[in-house]
Amino acid sequence: MQLSTPRSSDWTSVVSADNAAATATRAAAGVGISHYITSVSGGFSSTKNGITLILKNGTVEMARWYVYDSKEITFGSPIKLPPNTVANLVLAASGGGGVSGTAVLTGYSI
């Protein structure tokens, strides 16, 4: 995981799902362009404990956190993904029907 100099965010991807994995995605930006992840968050519409929130570079896991109801992380130094790769933030399924989960991925690309 490579950290970089902070800068303001240019984009946000938000996805919600009812008892299914919620995956917020930012498509590859092109040759030589990297995504810089400035913050991630995940949460549920009802109390849940220990559900995973995983940041991926395409399909490769870069970081993992556990969500207890909700979790928001702002990085003092953004996480830089390799050039021309997809950024995915996956919040695992809630484990209960009628309980929606939301994943939020924020960053910039240069």
CSV table of C-alpha atoms in Angstrom, one decimal:
chain,number,residue,atom,x,y,z
A,1,MET,CA,0.0,0.0,0.0
A,2,GLN,CA,1.5,3.3,-1.1
A,3,LEU,CA,0.6,6.6,0.6
A,4,SER,CA,0.7,10.0,-1.1
A,5,THR,CA,0.3,13.7,-0.5
A,6,PRO,CA,-3.2,14.8,0.4
A,7,ARG,CA,-5.4,16.6,-2.1
A,8,SER,CA,-9.2,17.3,-2.3
A,9,SER,CA,-11.4,14.5,-3.6
A,10,ASP,CA,-12.8,14.7,-7.1
A,11,TRP,CA,-15.2,11.7,-7.1
A,12,THR,CA,-17.4,9.5,-4.9
A,13,SER,CA,-18.9,6.1,-5.6
A,14,VAL,CA,-21.9,5.1,-3.4
A,15,VAL,CA,-23.7,1.7,-3.6
A,16,SER,CA,-26.4,0.2,-1.4
A,17,ALA,CA,-27.7,-3.4,-1.3
A,18,ASP,CA,-30.3,-5.3,0.8
A,19,ASN,CA,-28.6,-8.4,2.3
A,20,ALA,CA,-26.1,-8.6,-0.5
A,21,ALA,CA,-22.5,-7.3,-0.9
A,22,ALA,CA,-22.4,-3.6,-1.7
A,23,THR,CA,-19.5,-2.8,-4.0
A,24,ALA,CA,-18.6,0.8,-4.7
A,25,THR,CA,-16.4,0.9,-7.8
A,26,ARG,CA,-14.3,3.4,-9.7
A,27,ALA,CA,-13.3,2.2,-13.2
A,28,ALA,CA,-9.7,2.3,-14.4
A,29,ALA,CA,-8.8,5.8,-15.4
A,30,GLY,CA,-6.5,5.0,-18.2
A,31,VAL,CA,-2.8,4.3,-19.0
A,32,GLY,CA,-0.6,6.1,-16.5
A,33,ILE,CA,-3.4,7.4,-14.3
A,34,SER,CA,-3.8,6.2,-10.7
A,35,HIS,CA,-6.7,6.4,-8.3
A,36,TYR,CA,-5.9,7.9,-4.9
A,37,ILE,CA,-8.4,6.8,-2.2
A,38,THR,CA,-9.0,9.6,0.3
A,39,SER,CA,-11.7,7.9,2.4
A,40,VAL,CA,-13.9,4.8,2.7
A,41,SER,CA,-17.0,4.1,4.7
A,42,GLY,CA,-19.6,1.4,5.2
A,43,GLY,CA,-22.7,1.0,7.3
A,44,PHE,CA,-26.0,-0.7,7.8
A,45,SER,CA,-29.6,0.3,8.3
A,46,SER,CA,-29.7,-1.8,11.5
A,47,THR,CA,-27.3,-3.0,14.1
A,48,LYS,CA,-24.6,-5.4,12.7
A,49,ASN,CA,-21.3,-6.5,14.1
A,50,GLY,CA,-18.0,-7.5,12.6
A,51,ILE,CA,-18.9,-7.4,8.9
A,52,THR,CA,-16.0,-6.8,6.5
A,53,LEU,CA,-15.3,-3.7,4.5
A,54,ILE,CA,-12.5,-4.5,2.0
A,55,LEU,CA,-10.6,-2.1,-0.3
A,56,LYS,CA,-9.4,-3.8,-3.5
A,57,ASN,CA,-7.2,-2.9,-6.4
A,58,GLY,CA,-9.2,-4.8,-8.9
A,59,THR,CA,-9.6,-8.2,-7.2
A,60,VAL,CA,-6.5,-7.9,-5.0
A,61,GLU,CA,-7.2,-7.0,-1.4
A,62,MET,CA,-5.3,-3.9,-0.2
A,63,ALA,CA,-6.9,-3.3,3.2
A,64,ARG,CA,-9.6,-4.8,5.5
A,65,TRP,CA,-11.7,-3.3,8.3
A,66,TYR,CA,-14.6,-4.6,10.4
A,67,VAL,CA,-17.8,-2.7,10.6
A,68,TYR,CA,-19.8,-2.5,13.8
A,69,ASP,CA,-23.0,-0.7,12.6
A,70,SER,CA,-20.9,1.9,10.6
A,71,LYS,CA,-17.3,2.8,10.0
A,72,GLU,CA,-15.8,5.9,8.3
A,73,ILE,CA,-12.1,6.2,7.6
A,74,THR,CA,-10.4,9.4,6.2
A,75,PHE,CA,-6.8,8.9,5.2
A,76,GLY,CA,-4.4,11.7,6.2
A,77,SER,CA,-2.3,10.5,3.2
A,78,PRO,CA,-4.4,8.9,0.4
A,79,ILE,CA,-3.8,5.3,-0.7
A,80,LYS,CA,-2.4,5.2,-4.2
A,81,LEU,CA,-3.5,2.4,-6.5
A,82,PRO,CA,-1.3,1.3,-9.4
A,83,PRO,CA,-2.0,3.0,-12.7
A,84,ASN,CA,-4.9,1.9,-14.9
A,85,THR,CA,-6.6,-0.3,-12.3
A,86,VAL,CA,-10.2,-0.5,-10.9
A,87,ALA,CA,-10.8,0.6,-7.3
A,88,ASN,CA,-13.4,-1.5,-5.4
A,89,LEU,CA,-14.8,-1.1,-1.9
A,90,VAL,CA,-16.8,-4.2,-0.8
A,91,LEU,CA,-19.1,-4.2,2.2
A,92,ALA,CA,-20.1,-7.8,2.9
A,93,ALA,CA,-23.8,-8.7,3.0
A,94,SER,CA,-25.7,-7.8,6.2
A,95,GLY,CA,-26.8,-11.4,6.8
A,96,GLY,CA,-30.4,-10.4,7.2
A,97,GLY,CA,-33.2,-9.6,4.8
A,98,GLY,CA,-34.5,-6.0,5.0
A,99,VAL,CA,-31.1,-4.8,6.3
A,100,SER,CA,-29.4,-2.7,3.7
A,101,GLY,CA,-25.7,-1.9,3.6
A,102,THR,CA,-24.0,1.1,1.9
A,103,ALA,CA,-20.4,1.3,0.8
A,104,VAL,CA,-18.8,4.8,0.0
A,105,LEU,CA,-15.5,5.2,-1.9
A,106,THR,CA,-14.0,8.6,-2.3
A,107,GLY,CA,-10.9,9.9,-4.0
A,108,TYR,CA,-9.2,11.5,-7.0
A,109,SER,CA,-7.4,10.3,-10.1
A,110,ILE,CA,-4.2,11.7,-11.7
